mmCIF file of C-alpha atoms and ligand atoms in Angstrom:
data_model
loop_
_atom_site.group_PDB
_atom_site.id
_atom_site.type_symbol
_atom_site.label_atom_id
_atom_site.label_comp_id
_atom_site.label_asym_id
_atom_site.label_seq_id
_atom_site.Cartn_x
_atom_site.Cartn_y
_atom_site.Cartn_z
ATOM 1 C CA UNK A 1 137.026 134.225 71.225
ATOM 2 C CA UNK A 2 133.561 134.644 73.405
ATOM 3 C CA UNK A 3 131.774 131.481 74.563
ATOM 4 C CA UNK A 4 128.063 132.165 74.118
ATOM 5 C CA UNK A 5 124.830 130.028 74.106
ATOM 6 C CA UNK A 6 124.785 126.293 73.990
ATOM 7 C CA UNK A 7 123.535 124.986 70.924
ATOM 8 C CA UNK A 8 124.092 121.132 71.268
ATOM 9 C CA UNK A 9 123.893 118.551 74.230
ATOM 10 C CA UNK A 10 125.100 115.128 73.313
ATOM 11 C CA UNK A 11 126.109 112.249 75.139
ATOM 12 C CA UNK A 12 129.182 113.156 75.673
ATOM 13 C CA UNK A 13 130.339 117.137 74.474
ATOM 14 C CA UNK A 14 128.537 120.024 74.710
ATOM 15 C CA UNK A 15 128.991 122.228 72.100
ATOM 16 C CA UNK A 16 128.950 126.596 72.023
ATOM 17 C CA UNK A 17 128.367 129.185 69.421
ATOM 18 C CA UNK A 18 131.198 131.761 69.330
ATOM 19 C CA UNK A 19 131.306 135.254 68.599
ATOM 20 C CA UNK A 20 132.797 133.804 65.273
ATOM 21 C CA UNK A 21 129.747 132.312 63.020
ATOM 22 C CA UNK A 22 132.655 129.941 61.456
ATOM 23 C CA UNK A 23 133.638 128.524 64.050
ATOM 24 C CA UNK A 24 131.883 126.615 67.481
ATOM 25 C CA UNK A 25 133.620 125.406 71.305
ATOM 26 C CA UNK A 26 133.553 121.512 72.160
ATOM 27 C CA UNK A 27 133.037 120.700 75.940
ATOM 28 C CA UNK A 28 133.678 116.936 76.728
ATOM 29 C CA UNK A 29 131.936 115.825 79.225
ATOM 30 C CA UNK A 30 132.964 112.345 81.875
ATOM 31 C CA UNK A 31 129.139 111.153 81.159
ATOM 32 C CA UNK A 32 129.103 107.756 79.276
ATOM 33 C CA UNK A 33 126.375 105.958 77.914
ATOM 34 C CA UNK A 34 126.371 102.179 76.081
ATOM 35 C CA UNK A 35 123.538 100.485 74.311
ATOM 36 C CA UNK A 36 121.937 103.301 72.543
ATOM 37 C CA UNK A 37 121.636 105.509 75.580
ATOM 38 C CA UNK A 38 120.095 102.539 77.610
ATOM 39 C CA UNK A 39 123.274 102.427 79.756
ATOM 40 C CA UNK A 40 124.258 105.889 81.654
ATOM 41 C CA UNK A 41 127.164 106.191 83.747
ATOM 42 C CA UNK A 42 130.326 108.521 84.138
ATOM 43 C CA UNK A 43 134.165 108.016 83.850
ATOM 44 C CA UNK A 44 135.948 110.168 85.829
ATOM 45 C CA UNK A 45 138.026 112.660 83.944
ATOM 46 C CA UNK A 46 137.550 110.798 80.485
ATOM 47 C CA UNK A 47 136.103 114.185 79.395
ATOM 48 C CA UNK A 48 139.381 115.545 79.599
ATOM 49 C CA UNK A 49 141.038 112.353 78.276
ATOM 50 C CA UNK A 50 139.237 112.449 75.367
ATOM 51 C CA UNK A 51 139.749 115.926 74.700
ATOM 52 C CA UNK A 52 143.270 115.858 74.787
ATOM 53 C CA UNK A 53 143.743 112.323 73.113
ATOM 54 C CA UNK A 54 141.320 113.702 70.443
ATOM 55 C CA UNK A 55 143.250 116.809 69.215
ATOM 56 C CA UNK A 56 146.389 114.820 69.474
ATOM 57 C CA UNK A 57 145.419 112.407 66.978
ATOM 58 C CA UNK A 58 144.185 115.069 64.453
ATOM 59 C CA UNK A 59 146.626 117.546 64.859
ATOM 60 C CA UNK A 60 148.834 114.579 63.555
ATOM 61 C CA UNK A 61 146.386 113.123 60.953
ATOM 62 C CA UNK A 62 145.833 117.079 59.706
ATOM 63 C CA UNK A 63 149.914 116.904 59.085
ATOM 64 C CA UNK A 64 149.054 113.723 56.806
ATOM 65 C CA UNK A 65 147.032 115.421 54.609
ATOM 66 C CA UNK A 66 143.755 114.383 56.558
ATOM 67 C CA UNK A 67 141.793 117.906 56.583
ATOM 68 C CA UNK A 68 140.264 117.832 60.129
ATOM 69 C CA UNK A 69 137.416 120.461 62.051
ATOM 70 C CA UNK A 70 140.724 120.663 64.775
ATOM 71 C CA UNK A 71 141.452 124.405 65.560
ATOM 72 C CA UNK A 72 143.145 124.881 68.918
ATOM 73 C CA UNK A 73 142.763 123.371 72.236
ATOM 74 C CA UNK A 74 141.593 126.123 75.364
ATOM 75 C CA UNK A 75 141.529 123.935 77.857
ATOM 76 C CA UNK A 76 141.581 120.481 79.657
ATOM 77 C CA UNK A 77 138.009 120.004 78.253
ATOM 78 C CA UNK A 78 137.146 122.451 75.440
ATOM 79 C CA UNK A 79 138.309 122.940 71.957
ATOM 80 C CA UNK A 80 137.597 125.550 69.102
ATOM 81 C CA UNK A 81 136.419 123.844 66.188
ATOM 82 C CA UNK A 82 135.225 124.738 62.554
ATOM 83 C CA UNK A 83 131.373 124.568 62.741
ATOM 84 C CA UNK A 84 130.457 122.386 59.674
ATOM 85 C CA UNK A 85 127.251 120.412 58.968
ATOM 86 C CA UNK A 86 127.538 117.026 60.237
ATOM 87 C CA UNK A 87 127.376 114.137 57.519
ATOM 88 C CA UNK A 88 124.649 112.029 59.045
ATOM 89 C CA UNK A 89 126.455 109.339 58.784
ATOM 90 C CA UNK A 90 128.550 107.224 61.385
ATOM 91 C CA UNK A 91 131.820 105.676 59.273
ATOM 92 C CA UNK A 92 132.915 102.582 61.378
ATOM 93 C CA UNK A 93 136.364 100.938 60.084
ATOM 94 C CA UNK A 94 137.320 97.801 61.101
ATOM 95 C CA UNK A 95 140.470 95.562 60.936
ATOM 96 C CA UNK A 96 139.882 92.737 63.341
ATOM 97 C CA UNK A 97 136.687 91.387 63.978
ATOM 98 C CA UNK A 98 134.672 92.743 67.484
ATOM 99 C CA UNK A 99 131.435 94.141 69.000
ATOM 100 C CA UNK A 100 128.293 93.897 66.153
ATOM 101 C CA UNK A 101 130.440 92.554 63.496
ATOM 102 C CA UNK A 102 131.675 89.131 65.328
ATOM 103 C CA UNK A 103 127.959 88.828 66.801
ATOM 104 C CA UNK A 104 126.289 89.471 63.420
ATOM 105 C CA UNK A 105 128.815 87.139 61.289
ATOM 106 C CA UNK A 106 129.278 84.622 63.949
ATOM 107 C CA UNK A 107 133.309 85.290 64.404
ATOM 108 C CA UNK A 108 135.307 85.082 67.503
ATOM 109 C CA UNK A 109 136.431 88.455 68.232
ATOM 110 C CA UNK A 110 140.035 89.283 67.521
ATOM 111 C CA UNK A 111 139.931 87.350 64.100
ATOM 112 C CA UNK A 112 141.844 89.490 61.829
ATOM 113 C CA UNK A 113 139.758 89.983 58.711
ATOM 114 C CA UNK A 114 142.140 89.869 55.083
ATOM 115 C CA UNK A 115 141.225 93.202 54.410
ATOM 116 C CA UNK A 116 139.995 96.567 56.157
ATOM 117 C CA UNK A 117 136.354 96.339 55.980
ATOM 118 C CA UNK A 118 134.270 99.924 56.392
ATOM 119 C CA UNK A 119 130.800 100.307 57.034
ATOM 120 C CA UNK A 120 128.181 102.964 56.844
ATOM 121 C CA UNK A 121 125.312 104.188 59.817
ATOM 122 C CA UNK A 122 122.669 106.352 59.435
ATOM 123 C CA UNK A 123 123.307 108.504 62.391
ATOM 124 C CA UNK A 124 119.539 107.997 64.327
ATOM 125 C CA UNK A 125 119.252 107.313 67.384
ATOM 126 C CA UNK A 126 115.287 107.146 67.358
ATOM 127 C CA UNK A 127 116.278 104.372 64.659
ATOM 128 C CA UNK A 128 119.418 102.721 66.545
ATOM 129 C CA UNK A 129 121.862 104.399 63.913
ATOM 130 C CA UNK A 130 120.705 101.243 61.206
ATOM 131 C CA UNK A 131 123.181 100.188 58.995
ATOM 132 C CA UNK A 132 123.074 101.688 54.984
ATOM 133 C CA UNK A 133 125.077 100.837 52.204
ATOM 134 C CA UNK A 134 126.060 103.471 49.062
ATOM 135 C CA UNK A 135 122.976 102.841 47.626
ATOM 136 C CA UNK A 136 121.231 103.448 50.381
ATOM 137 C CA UNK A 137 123.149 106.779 51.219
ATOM 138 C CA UNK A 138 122.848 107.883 47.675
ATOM 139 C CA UNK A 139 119.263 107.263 47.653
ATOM 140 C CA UNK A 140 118.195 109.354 50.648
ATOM 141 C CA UNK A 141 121.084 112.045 49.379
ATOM 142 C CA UNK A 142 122.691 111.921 52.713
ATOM 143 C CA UNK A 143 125.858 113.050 50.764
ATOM 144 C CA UNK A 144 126.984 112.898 47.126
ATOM 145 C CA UNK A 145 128.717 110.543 45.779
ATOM 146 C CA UNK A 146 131.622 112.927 45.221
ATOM 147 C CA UNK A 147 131.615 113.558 49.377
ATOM 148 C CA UNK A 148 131.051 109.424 49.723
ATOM 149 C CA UNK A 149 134.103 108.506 48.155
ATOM 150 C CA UNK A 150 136.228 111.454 50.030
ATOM 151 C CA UNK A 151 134.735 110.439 53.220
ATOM 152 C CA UNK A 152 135.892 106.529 52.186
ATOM 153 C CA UNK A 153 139.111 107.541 51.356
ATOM 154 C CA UNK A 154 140.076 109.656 54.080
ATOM 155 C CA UNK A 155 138.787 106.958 56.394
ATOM 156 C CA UNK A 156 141.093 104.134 55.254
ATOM 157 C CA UNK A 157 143.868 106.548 55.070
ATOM 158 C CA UNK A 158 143.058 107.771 58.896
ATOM 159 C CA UNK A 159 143.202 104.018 59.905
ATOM 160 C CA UNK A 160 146.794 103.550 58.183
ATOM 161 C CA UNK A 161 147.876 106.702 60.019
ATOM 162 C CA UNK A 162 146.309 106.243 63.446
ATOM 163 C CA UNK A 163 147.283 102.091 63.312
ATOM 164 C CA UNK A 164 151.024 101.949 62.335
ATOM 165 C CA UNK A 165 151.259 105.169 65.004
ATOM 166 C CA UNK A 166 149.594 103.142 67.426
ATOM 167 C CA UNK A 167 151.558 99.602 66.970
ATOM 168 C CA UNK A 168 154.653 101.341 67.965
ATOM 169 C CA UNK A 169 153.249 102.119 71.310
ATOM 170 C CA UNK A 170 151.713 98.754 71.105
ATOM 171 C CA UNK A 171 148.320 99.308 70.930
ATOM 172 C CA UNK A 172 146.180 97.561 68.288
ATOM 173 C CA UNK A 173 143.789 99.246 66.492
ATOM 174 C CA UNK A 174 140.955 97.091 66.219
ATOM 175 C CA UNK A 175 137.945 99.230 65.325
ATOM 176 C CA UNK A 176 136.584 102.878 64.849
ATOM 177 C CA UNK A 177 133.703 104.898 64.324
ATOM 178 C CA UNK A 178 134.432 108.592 62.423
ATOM 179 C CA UNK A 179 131.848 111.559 61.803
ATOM 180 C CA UNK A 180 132.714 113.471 58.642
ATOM 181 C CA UNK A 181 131.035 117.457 58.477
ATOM 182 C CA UNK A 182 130.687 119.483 56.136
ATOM 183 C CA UNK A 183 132.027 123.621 56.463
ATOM 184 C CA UNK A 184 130.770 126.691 55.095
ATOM 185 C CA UNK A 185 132.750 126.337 51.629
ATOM 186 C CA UNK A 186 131.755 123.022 51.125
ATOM 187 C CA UNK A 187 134.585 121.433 52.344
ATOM 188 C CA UNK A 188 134.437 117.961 53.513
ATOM 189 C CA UNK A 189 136.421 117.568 57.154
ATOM 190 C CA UNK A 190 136.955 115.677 60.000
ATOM 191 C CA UNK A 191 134.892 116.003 62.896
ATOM 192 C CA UNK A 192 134.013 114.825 66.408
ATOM 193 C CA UNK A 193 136.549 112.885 68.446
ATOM 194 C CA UNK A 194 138.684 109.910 67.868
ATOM 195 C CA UNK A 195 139.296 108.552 71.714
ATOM 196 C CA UNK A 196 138.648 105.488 74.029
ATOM 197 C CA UNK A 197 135.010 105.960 73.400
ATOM 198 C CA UNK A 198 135.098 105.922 69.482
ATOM 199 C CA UNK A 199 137.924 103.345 68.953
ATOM 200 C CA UNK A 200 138.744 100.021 70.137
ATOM 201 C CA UNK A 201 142.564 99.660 71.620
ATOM 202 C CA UNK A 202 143.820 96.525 72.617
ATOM 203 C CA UNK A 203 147.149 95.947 73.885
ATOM 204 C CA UNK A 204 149.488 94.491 71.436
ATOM 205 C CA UNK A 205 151.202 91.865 73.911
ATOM 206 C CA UNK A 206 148.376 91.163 76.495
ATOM 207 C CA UNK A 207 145.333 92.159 74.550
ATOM 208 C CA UNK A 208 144.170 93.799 77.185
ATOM 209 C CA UNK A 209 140.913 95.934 76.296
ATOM 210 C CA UNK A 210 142.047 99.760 76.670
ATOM 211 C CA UNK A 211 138.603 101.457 75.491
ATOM 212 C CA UNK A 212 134.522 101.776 76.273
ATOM 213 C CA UNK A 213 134.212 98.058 76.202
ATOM 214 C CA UNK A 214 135.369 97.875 79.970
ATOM 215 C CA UNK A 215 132.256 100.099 80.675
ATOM 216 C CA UNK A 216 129.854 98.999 77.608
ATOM 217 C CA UNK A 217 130.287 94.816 78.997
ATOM 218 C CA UNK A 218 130.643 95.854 83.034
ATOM 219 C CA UNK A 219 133.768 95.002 83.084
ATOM 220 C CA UNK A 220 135.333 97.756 85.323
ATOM 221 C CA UNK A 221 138.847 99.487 85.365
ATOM 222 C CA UNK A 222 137.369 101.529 82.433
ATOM 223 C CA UNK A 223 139.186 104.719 84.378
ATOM 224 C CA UNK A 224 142.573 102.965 84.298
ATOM 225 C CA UNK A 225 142.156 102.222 81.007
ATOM 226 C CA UNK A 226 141.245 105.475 79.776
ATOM 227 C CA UNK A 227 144.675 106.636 81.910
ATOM 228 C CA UNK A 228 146.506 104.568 80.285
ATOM 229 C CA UNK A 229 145.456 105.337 76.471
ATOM 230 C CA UNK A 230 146.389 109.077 77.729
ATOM 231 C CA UNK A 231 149.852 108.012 78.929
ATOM 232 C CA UNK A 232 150.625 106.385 76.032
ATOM 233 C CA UNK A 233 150.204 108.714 73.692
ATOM 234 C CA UNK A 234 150.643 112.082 75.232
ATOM 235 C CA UNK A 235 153.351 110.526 77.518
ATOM 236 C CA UNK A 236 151.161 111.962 80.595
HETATM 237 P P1 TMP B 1 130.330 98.002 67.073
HETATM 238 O O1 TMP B 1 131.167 96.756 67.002
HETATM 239 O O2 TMP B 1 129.489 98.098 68.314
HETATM 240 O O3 TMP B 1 129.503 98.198 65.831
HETATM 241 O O4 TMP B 1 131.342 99.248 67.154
HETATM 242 C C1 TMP B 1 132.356 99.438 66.197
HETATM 243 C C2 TMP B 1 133.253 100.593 66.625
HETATM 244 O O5 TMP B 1 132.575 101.831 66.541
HETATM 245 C C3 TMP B 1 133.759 100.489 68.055
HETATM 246 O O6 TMP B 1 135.119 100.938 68.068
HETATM 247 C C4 TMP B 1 132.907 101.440 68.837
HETATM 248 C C5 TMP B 1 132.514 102.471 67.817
HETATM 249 N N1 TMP B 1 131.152 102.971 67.981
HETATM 250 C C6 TMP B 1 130.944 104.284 68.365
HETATM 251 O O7 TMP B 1 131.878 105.042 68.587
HETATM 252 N N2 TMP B 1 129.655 104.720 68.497
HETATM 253 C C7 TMP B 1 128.574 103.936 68.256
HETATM 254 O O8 TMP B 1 127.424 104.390 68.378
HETATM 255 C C8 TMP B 1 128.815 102.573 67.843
HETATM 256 C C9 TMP B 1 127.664 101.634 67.575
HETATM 257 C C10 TMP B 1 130.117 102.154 67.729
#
């Protein structure tokens, strides 16, 4: 497989076209930003954390039936990937209250909610990624309603996967945010990364915060944090 041109720069990855039209390279990068870009920074090695944490957790969802973009790791920081068409649309999942959701409904975070609540973003970031509901997502055809449902599905089966793995190496899953693309045949898959960036992971016994949070509220040790995630779930 051949590297060539860059064809994305995000926050955080870098992604490459291939010599394969199917398929692109992922390049995580330590940069960090909070607050809609308005925060830069960089966390040393979290690239590479979040790489590795990233293909861990879909290689394992993929085995649970979770169809993922995951093709095979090349090194410490890059990863082949299907190329798909990403749904513009940033699926956050939530089982105990945090972040925007305690702030907008007035809740102490770390309220456990009775149910899993999901919620939809319209991924612009000229527009602060605003919140949309079906209606809205159906009415600017930013999927079908076919691909809506999938993506709903898959979600709240990803966050009974990812949290009962998680509680056993006590960590509490308290929050997500997933990216859903599209591939060439129409198939609806996993994409981007599932890590300390994307997720929030508190420790089960100290409740602890073990994600972006430490960086996003200044509240340092973000890089022993990130560590940490990494040892606990790759063991390294
Ligand atoms: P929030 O409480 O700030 O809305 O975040 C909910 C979850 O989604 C949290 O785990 C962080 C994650 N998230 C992202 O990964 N990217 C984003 O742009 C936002 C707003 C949240």
């Amino acid at each position: 497989m051949k590297k060539l041109e860059m064809i994305y720069e995000g926050k955080a990855k870098k992604v490459y076209n291939t010599d394969d039209a199917n398929v692109v390279i992922v390049d995580y990068k330590d940069d960090a930003t909070a607050l809609n870009g308005l925060k830069k920074g960089t966390i040393h090695d979290k690239g590479i954390i979040n790489n590795r944490v990233t293909n861990h957790l879909m290689k394992m969802l993929e085995k649970e039936g979770v169809p993922t973009h995951f093709i095979e790791e090349i090194s410490d920081r890059e990863t082949i990937v299907k190329k798909v068409s990403i749904v513009p649309l940033e699926v956050i999942v939530r089982n105990i209250a945090a972040g925007s959701l305690a702030k907008r409904l007035g809740l102490e975070e770390g309220v456990k909610m009775k149910r899993t609540v999901l919620e939809y973003c319209y991924k612009d970031d000229a527009l602060g990624d605003p919140m949309v509901n079906e209606y809205h997502i159906l009415a600017m055809e930013y999927c079908t309603k076919e691909e809506l449902d999938l993506i709903a599905s898959y979600s709240l089966k990803i966050n009974e996967v990812l949290s009962a793995y998680l509680k056993d190496l006590n960590i509490e899953l308290i929050d997500f945010k997933l990216e859903f693309g599209k591939t060439a045949d129409g198939t609806i898959v996993l994409a981007d990364e599932i890590s300390p960036d994307t997720c929030r992971f508190w420790d089960s016994v100290t409740h602890e915060k073990l994600d972006k949070d430490r960086f996003r509220r200044d509240m340092g040790g973000e890089e022993d944090a990130y560590k940490e995630i990494m040892k606990r779930l790759l063991g390294e």
